[in-house]
Short mmCIF file of C-alpha atoms and ligand atoms in Angstrom, two decimals:
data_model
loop_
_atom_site.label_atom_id
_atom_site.label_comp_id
_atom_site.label_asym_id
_atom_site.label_seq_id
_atom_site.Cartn_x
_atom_site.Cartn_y
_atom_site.Cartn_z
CA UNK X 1 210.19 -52.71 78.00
CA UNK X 2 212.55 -55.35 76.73
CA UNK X 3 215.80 -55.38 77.95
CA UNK X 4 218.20 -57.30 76.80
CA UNK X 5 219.14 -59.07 73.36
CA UNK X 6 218.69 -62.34 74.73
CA UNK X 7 215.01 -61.69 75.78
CA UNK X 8 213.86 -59.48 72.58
CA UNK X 9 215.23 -62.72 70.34
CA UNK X 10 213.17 -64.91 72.73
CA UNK X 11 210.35 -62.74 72.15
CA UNK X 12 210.51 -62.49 68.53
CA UNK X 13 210.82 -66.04 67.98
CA UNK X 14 207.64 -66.40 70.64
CA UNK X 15 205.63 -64.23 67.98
CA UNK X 16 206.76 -66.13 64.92
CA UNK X 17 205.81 -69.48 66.85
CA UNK X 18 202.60 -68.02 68.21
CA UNK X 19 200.93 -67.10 64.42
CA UNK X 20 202.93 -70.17 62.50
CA UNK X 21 199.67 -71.60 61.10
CA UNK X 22 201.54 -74.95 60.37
CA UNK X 23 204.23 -74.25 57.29
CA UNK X 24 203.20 -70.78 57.05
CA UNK X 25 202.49 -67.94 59.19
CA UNK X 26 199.64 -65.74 59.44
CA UNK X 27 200.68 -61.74 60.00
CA UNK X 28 198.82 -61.58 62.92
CA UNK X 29 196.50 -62.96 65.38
CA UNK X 30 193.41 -62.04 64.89
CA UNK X 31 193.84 -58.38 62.30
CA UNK X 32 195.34 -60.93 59.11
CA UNK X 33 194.38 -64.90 59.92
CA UNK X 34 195.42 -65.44 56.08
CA UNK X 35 198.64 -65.96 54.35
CA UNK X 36 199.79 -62.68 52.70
CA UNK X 37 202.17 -62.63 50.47
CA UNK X 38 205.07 -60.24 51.35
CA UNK X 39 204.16 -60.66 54.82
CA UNK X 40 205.67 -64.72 54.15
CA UNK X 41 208.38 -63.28 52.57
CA UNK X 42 209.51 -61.21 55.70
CA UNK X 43 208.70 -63.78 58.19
CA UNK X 44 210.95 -66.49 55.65
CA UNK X 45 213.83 -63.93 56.65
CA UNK X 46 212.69 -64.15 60.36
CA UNK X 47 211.99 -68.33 60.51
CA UNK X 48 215.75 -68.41 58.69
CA UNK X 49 217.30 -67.92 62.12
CA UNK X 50 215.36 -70.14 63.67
CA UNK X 51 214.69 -73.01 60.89
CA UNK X 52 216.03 -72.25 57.26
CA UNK X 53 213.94 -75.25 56.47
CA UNK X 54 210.89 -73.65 57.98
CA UNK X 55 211.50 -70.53 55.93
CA UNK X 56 211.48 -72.29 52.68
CA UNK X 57 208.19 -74.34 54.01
CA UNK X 58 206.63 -70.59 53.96
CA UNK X 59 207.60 -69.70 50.29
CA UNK X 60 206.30 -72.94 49.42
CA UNK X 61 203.14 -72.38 50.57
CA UNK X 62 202.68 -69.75 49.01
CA UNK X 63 203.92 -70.20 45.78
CA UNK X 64 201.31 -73.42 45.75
CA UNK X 65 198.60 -70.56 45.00
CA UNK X 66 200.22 -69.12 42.14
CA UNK X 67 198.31 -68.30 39.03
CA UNK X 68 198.96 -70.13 35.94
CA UNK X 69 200.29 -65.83 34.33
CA UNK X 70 202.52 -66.28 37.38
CA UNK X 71 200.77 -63.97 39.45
CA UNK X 72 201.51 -64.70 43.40
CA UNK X 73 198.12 -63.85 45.15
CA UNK X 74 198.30 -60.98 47.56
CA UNK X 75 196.02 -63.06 49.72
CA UNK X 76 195.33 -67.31 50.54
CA UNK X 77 192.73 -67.82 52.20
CA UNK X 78 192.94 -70.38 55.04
CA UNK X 79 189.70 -72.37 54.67
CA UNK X 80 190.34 -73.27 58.38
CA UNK X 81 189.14 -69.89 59.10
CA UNK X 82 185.57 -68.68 59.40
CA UNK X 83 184.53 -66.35 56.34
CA UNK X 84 183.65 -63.52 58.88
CA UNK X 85 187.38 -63.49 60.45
CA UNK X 86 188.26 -61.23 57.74
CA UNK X 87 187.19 -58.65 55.35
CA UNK X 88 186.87 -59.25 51.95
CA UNK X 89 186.24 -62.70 52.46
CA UNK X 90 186.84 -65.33 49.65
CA UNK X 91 183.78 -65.06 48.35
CA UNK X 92 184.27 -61.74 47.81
CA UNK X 93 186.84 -62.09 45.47
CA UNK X 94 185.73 -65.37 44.01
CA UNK X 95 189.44 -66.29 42.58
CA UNK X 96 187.48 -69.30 40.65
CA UNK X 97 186.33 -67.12 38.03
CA UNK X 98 189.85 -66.46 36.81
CA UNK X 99 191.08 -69.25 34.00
CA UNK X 100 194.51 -68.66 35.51
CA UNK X 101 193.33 -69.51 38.86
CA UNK X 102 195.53 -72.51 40.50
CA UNK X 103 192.20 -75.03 41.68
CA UNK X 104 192.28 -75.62 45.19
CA UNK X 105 193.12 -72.38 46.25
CA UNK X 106 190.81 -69.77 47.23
CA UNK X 107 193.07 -66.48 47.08
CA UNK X 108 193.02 -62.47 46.26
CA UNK X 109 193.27 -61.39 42.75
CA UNK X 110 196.15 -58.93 43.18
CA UNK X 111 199.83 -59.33 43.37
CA UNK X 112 202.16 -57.35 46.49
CA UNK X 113 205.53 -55.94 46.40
CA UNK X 114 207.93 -58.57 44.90
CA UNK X 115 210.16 -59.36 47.78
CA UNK X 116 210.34 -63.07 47.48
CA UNK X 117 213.36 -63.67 45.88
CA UNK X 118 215.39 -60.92 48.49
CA UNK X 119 213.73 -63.51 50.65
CA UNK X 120 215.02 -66.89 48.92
CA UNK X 121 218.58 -65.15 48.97
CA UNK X 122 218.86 -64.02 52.51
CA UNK X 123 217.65 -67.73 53.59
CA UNK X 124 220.33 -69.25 51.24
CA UNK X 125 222.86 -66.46 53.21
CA UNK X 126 221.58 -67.09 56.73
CA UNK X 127 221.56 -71.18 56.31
CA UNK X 128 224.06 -73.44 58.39
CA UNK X 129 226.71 -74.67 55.93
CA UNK X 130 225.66 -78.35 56.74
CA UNK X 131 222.85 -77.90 55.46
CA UNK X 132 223.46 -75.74 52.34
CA UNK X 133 222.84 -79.03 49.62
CA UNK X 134 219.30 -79.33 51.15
CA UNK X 135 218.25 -75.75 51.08
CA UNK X 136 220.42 -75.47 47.43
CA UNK X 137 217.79 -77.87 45.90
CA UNK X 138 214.91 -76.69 47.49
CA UNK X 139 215.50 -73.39 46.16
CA UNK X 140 216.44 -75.09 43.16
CA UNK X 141 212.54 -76.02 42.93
CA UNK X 142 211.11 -72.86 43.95
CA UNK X 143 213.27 -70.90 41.22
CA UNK X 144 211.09 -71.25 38.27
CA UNK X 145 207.97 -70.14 40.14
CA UNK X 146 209.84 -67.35 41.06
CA UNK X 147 210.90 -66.67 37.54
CA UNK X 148 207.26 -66.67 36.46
CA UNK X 149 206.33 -64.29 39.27
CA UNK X 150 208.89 -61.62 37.57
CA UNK X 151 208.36 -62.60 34.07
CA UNK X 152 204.78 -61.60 34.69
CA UNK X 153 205.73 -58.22 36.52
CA UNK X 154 208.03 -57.57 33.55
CA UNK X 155 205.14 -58.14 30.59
CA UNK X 156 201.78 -58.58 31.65
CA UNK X 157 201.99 -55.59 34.84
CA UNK X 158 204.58 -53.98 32.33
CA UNK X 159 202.82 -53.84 28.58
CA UNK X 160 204.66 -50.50 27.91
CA UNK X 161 208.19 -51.49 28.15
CA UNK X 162 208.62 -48.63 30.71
CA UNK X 163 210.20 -50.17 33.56
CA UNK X 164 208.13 -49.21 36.06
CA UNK X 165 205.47 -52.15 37.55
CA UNK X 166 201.44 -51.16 37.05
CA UNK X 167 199.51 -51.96 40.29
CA UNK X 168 195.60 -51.87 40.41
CA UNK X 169 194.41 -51.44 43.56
CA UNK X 170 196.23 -49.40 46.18
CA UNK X 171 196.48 -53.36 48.31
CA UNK X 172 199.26 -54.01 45.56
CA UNK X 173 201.60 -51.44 46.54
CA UNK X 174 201.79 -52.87 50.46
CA UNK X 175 201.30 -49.17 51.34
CA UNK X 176 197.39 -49.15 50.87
CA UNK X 177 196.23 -45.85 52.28
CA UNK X 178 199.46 -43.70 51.20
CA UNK X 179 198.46 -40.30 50.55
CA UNK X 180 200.39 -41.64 47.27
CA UNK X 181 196.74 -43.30 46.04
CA UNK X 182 194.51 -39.90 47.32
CA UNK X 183 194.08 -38.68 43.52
CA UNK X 184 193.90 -41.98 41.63
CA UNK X 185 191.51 -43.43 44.45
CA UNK X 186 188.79 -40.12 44.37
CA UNK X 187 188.76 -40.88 40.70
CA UNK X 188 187.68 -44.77 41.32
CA UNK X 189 183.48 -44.55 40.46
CA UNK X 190 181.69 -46.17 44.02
CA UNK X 191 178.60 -46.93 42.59
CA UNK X 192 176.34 -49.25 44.67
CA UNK X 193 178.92 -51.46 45.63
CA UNK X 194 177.10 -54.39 47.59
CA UNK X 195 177.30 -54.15 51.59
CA UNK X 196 179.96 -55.33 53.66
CA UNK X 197 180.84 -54.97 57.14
CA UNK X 198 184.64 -54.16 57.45
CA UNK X 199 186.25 -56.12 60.16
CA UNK X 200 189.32 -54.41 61.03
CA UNK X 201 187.81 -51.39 62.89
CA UNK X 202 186.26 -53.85 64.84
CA UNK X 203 189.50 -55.46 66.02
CA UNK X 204 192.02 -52.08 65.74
CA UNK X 205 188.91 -50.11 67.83
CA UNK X 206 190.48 -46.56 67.36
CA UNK X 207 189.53 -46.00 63.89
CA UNK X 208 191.89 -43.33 63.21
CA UNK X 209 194.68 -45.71 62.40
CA UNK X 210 192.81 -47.47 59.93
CA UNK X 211 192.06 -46.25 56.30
CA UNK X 212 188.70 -44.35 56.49
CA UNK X 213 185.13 -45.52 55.46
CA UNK X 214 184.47 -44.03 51.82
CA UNK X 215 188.53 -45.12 51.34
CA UNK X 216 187.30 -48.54 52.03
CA UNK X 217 184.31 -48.23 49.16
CA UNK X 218 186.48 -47.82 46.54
CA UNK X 219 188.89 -50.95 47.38
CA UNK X 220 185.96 -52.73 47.28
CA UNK X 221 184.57 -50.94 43.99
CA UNK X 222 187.99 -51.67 42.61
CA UNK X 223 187.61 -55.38 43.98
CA UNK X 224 184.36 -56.06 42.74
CA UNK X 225 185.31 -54.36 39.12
CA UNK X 226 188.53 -57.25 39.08
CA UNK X 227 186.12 -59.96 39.96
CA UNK X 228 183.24 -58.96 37.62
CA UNK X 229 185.64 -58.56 34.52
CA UNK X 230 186.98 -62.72 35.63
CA UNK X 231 189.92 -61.17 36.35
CA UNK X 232 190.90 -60.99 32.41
CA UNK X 233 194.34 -58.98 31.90
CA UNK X 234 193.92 -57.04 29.05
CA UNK X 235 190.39 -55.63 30.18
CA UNK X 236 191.77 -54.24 32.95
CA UNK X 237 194.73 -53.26 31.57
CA UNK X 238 192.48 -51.32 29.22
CA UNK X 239 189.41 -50.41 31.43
CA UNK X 240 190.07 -50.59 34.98
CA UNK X 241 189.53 -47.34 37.02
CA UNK X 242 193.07 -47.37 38.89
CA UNK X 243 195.86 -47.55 36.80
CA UNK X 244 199.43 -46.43 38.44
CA UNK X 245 202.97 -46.93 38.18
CA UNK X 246 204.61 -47.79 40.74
CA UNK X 247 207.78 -46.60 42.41
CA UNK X 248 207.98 -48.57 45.37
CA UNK X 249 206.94 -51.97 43.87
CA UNK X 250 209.01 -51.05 40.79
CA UNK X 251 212.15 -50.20 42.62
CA UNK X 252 211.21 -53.39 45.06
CA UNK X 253 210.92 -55.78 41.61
CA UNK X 254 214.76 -54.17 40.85
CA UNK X 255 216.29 -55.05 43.90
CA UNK X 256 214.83 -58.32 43.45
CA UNK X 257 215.91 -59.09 40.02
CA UNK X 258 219.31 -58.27 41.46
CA UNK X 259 219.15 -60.58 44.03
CA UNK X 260 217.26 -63.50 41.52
CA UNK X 261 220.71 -63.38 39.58
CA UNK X 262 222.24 -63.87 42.46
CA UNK X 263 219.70 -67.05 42.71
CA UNK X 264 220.61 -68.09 39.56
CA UNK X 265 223.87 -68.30 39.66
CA UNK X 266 224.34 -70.36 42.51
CA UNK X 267 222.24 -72.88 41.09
CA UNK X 268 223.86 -72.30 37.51
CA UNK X 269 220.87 -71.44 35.91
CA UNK X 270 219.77 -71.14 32.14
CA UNK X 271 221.71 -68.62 29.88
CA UNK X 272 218.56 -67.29 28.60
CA UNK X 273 217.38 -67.15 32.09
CA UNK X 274 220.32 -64.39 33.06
CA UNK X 275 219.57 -62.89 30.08
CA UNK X 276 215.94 -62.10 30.77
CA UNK X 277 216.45 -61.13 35.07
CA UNK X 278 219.20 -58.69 33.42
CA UNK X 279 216.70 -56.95 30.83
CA UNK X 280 214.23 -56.47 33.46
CA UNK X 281 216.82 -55.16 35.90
CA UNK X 282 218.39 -52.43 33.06
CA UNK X 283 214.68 -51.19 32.40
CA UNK X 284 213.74 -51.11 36.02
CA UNK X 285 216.62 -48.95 36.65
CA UNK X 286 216.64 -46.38 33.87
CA UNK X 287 212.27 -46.20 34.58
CA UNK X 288 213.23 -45.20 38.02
CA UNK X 289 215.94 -42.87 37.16
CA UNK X 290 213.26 -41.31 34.48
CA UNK X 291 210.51 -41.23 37.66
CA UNK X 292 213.19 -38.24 39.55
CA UNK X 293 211.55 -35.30 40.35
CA UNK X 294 214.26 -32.24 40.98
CA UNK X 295 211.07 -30.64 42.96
CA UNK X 296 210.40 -33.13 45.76
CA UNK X 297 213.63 -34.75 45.39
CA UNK X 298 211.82 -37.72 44.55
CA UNK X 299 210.92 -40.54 42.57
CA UNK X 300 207.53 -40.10 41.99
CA UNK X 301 204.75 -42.34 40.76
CA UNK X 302 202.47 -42.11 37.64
CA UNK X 303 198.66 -42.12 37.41
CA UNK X 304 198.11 -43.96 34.27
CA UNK X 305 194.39 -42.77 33.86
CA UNK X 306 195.19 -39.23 34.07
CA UNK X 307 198.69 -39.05 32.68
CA UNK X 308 199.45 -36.84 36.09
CA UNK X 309 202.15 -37.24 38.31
CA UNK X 310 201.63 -37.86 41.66
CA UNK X 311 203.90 -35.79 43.50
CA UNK X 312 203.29 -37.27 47.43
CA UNK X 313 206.53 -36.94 50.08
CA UNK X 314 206.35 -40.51 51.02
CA UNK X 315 209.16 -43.21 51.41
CA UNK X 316 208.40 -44.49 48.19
CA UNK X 317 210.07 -42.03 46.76
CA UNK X 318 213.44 -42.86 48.22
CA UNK X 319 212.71 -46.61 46.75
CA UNK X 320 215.16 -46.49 44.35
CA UNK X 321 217.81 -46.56 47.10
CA UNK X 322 217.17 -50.34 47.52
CA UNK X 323 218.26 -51.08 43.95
CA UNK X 324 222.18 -51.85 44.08
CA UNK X 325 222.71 -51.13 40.59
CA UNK X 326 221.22 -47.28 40.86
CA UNK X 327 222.91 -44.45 39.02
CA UNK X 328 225.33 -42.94 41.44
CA UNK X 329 224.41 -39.54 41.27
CA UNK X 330 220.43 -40.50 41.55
CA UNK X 331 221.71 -42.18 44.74
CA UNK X 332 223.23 -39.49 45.86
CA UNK X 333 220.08 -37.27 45.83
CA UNK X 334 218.13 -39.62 47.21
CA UNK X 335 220.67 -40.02 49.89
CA UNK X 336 220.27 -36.02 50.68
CA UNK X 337 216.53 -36.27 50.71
CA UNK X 338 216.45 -39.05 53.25
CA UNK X 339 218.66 -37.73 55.32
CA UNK X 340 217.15 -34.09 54.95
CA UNK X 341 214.63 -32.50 57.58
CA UNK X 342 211.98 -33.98 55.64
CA UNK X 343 212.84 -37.54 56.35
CA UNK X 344 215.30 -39.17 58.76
CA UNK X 345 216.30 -35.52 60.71
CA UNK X 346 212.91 -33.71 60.65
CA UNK X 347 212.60 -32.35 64.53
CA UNK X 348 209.31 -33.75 65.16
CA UNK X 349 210.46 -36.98 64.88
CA UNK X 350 212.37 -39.37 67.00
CA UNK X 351 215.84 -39.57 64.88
CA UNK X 352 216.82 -42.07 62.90
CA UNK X 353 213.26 -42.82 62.05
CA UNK X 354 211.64 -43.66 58.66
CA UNK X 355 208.14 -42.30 58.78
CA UNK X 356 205.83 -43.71 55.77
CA UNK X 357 204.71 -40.11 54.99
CA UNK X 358 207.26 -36.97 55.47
CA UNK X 359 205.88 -34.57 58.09
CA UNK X 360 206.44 -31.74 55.18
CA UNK X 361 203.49 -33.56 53.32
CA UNK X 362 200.39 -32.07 54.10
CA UNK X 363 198.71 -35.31 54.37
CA UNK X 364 201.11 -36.76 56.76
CA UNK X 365 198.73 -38.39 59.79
CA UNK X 366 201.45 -39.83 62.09
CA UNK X 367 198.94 -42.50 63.29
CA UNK X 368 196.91 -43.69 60.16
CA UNK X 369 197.49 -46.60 58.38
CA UNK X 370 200.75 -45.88 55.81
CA UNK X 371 200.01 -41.79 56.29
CA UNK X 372 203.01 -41.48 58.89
CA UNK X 373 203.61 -44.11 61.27
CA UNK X 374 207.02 -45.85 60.67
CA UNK X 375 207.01 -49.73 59.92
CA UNK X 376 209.93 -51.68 60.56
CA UNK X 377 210.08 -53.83 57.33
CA UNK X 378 210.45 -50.86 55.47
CA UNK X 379 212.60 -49.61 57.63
CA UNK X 380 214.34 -53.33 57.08
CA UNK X 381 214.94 -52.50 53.24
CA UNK X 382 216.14 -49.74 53.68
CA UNK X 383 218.16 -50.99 55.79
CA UNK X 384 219.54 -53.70 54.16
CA UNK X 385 219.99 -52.19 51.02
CA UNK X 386 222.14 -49.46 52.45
CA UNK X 387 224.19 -51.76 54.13
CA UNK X 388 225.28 -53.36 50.59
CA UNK X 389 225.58 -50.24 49.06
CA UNK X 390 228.51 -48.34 51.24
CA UNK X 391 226.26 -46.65 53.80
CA UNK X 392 227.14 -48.59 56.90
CA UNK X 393 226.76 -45.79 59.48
CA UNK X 394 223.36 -44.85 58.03
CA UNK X 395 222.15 -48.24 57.78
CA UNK X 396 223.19 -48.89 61.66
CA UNK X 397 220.64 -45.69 62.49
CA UNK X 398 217.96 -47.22 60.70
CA UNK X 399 218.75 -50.24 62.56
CA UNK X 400 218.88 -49.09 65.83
CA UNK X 401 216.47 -46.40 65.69
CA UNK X 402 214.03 -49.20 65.07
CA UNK X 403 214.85 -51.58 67.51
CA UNK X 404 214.80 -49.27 70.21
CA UNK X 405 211.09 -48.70 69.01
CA UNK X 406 210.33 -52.61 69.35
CA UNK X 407 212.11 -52.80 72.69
CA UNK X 408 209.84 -50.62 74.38
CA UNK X 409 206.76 -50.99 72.21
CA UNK X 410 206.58 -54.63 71.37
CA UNK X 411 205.91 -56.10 67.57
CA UNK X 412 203.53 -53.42 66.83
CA UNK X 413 202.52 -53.71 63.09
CA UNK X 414 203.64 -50.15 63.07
CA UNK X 415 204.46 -46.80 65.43
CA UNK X 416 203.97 -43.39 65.61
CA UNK X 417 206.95 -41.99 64.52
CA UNK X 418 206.77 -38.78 66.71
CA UNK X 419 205.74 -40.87 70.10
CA UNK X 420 206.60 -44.54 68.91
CA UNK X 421 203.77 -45.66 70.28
CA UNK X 422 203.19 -48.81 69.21
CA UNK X 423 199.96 -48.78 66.81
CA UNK X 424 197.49 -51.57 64.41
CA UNK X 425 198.35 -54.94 65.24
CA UNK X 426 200.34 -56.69 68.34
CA UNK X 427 202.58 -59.33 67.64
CA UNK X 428 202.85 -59.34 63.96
CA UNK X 429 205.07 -61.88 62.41
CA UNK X 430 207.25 -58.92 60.18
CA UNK X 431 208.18 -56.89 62.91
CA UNK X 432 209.63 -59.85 64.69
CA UNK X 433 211.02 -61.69 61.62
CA UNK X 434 212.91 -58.12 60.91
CA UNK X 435 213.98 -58.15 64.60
CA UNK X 436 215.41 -61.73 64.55
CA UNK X 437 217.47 -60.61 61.41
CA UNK X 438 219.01 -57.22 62.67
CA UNK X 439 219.71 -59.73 65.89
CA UNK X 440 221.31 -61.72 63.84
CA UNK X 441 223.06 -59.24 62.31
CA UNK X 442 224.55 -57.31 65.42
CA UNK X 443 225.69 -60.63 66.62
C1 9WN K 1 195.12 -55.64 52.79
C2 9WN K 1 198.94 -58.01 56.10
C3 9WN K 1 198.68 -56.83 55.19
C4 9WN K 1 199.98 -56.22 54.63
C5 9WN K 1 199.74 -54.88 53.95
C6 9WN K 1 198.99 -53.98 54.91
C7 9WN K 1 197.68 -54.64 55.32
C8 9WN K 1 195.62 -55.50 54.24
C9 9WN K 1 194.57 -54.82 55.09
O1 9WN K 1 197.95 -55.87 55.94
O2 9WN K 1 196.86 -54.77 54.18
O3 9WN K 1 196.05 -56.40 52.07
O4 9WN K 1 193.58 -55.49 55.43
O5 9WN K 1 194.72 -53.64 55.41
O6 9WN K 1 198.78 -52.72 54.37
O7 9WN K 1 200.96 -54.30 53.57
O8 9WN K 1 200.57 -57.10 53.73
O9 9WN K 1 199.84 -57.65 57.11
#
């Protein structure tokens, strides 16, 4: 148990220090020895309090490995590490074979959840005014990557105009084994997909908080099928076997466009620039305001194979809460549902908690990976977004409820949400970034 303030910032900055691989920081010890995308973004947020310059070092990084469509790689490998340290391995994925490919880089072939530029902003926001001008031009440098990274979202992840962000592989969405992918995933052909030996039940040894073993085939069916067509858009736009819109990552791009205006007009940015961010943003919005579903009380994602949609009780749902701009009376809903027995005040859980999967879901597993358990950066946008958006006293539950998890748990990767035992990974980097923010924040 940690007890006071003082010591939980200590800690938290301890875990930051103890993964920063030298200008970026690996997720965890020994589960993630890579850079990860979102996973950089959150710990940006975290190194802000410590070093804003540190926390732009991260993005940097990162953006370094960005394809030449603007993709940011879920995944860079770290060719410090040994090829067995992780599962798929670059080789598995041989990025090389895509033309976009930035040479150099070994990475993943798949995007994650676009929180980058909610990232940039809350660095800009958390920076010591003496050092604004230097941060001001450094994001100044970082904007156009950034830029690329949506304008790619918006077109080439986008080709229907719809709004709503197409992921590929359930390791886009951040939420990999959501009940969300069940249906899309059973569909994915396994084939003979060539051997591997999976390396995260070997260092998370109770396997029933990781995904399960014919779950795992098919992300590496769906792996091998990216790799095999060289990674070329419009085939898999056309032919890939998992196809879905996206709720989360939609209503995540949303909130980001919001805060990329933000971006660009502190640096005074293009007109045609605004212009663009603002067209994404408007059909963002009305695509999640057209995902509602009166039934669930959700926003609900779309299997694009099957024209189905997929009607899970998960937190992605309640995504579009994070986009400022949201219809009020959407809002409102989604407000009721989270707050409803089937969210934040079911009885089985410990209150104020956000679990992953509502325990009205059948599929809710309250220790498996993304079935249940609650994860604080979620929790974090939730958070934060409600905090902007008039919902103060809500936003403080979230807060609290979480941080009285991480006081007595430690920087679990996530927690039961019944127990809050701490579960997956120890010490990794986006719990304690999120803890060094809402720190910051109560201060
Ligand atoms: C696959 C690093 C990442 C997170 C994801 C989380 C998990 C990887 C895995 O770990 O995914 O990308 O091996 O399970 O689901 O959100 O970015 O922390």
């Amino acid at each position: 148990m940690i007890r006071s303030r003082l010591e939980l910032r200590r800690a938290a900055a301890a875990v930051l220090a103890g993964n920063d691989a030298g200008g970026w920081t690996r997720p965890a010890p020994r589960l993630y020895p890579h850079q990860w995308s979102w996973d950089s973004a959150f710990a940006a947020i975290g190194w802000a309090h410590l070093d804003a310059g540190r926390a732009l070092t991260e993005l940097e990084h990162l953006f370094a490995a960005q394809w030449r469509t603007g993709l940011v790689p879920y995944l860079v490998y770290d060719p410090a590490v040994a090829d067995d340290a992780y599962f798929p391995d670059s080789a598995r994925w041989a990025s090389h074979r895509a033309a976009a490919a930035p040479a150099g880089h070994a990475t993943g072939g798949l995007g994650q959840p676009p929180v980058h530029a909610i990232a940039l902003l809350r660095v800009w926001e958390t920076g010591w005014a003496s050092e604004r001008e230097q941060l001001r031009e450094r994001i100044r440098r970082l904007y156009p990557a950034v830029l690329a990274w949506h304008r790619y979202l918006a077109t080439a992840r986008d080709p229907q105009g719809s709004g709503l962000v197409t992921v590929y592989h359930p390791w886009e969405s951040g939420a990999d084994n959501s009940p969300r992918w069940d249906a899309p995933l059973a569909a994915v052909p396994i084939g003979d997909v060539a051997a591997f030996t999976r390396r995260d039940t070997q260092v998370i040894a109770d396997a029933d908080q990781r995904p399960s073993q014919i779950d795992y085939r098919r992300y590496v069916a769906l792996l091998d099928a990216m790799r095999e067509r060289c990674f070329d858009e419009s085939a898999i736009a056309a032919e890939h076997p998992f196809a879905v819109k996206d709720v989360f990552f939609s209503a995540v791009f949303a909130a980001a466009n919001e805060a990329l205006l933000r971006l660009h007009d502190l640096l005074g940015g293009p007109a045609p620039d605004r212009l663009a961010i603002s067209r994404w943003l408007d059909r963002s919005t009305a695509g999640l305001e057209r995902a509602w579903d009166p039934v669930t009380g959700l926003c609900l994602d779309a299997d694009l194979r099957t024209g189905s949609v997929l009607a899970s009780q998960t937190f992605a749902g309640l995504a579009p809460l994070l986009v400022e701009g949201l219809d009020a009376n959407l809002r409102h809903r989604l407000l009721a549902t989270l707050q409803s027995v089937r969210f934040l005040s079911a009885p089985a859980l410990c209150p104020g908690v956000l679990p992953t999967t509502s325990p009205d879901d059948p599929a809710f597993d309250p220790r498996r990976y993304w079935r249940g358990p609650t994860w604080p950066v979620i929790t974090w946008l939730f958070w934060s977004a409600l905090a902007r958006t008039g919902q103060a006293d809500l936003a403080e539950q979230l807060r609290a409820a979480a941080l009285e998890l991480v006081a007595a748990g430690g920087f679990a990767e996530y927690f039961d949400p019944r127990t809050g035992e701490p579960l997956g990974s120890a010490d990794q980097s986006w719990t304690a970034a999120v803890v060094l923010d809402w720190l910051a924040a109560e201060a």
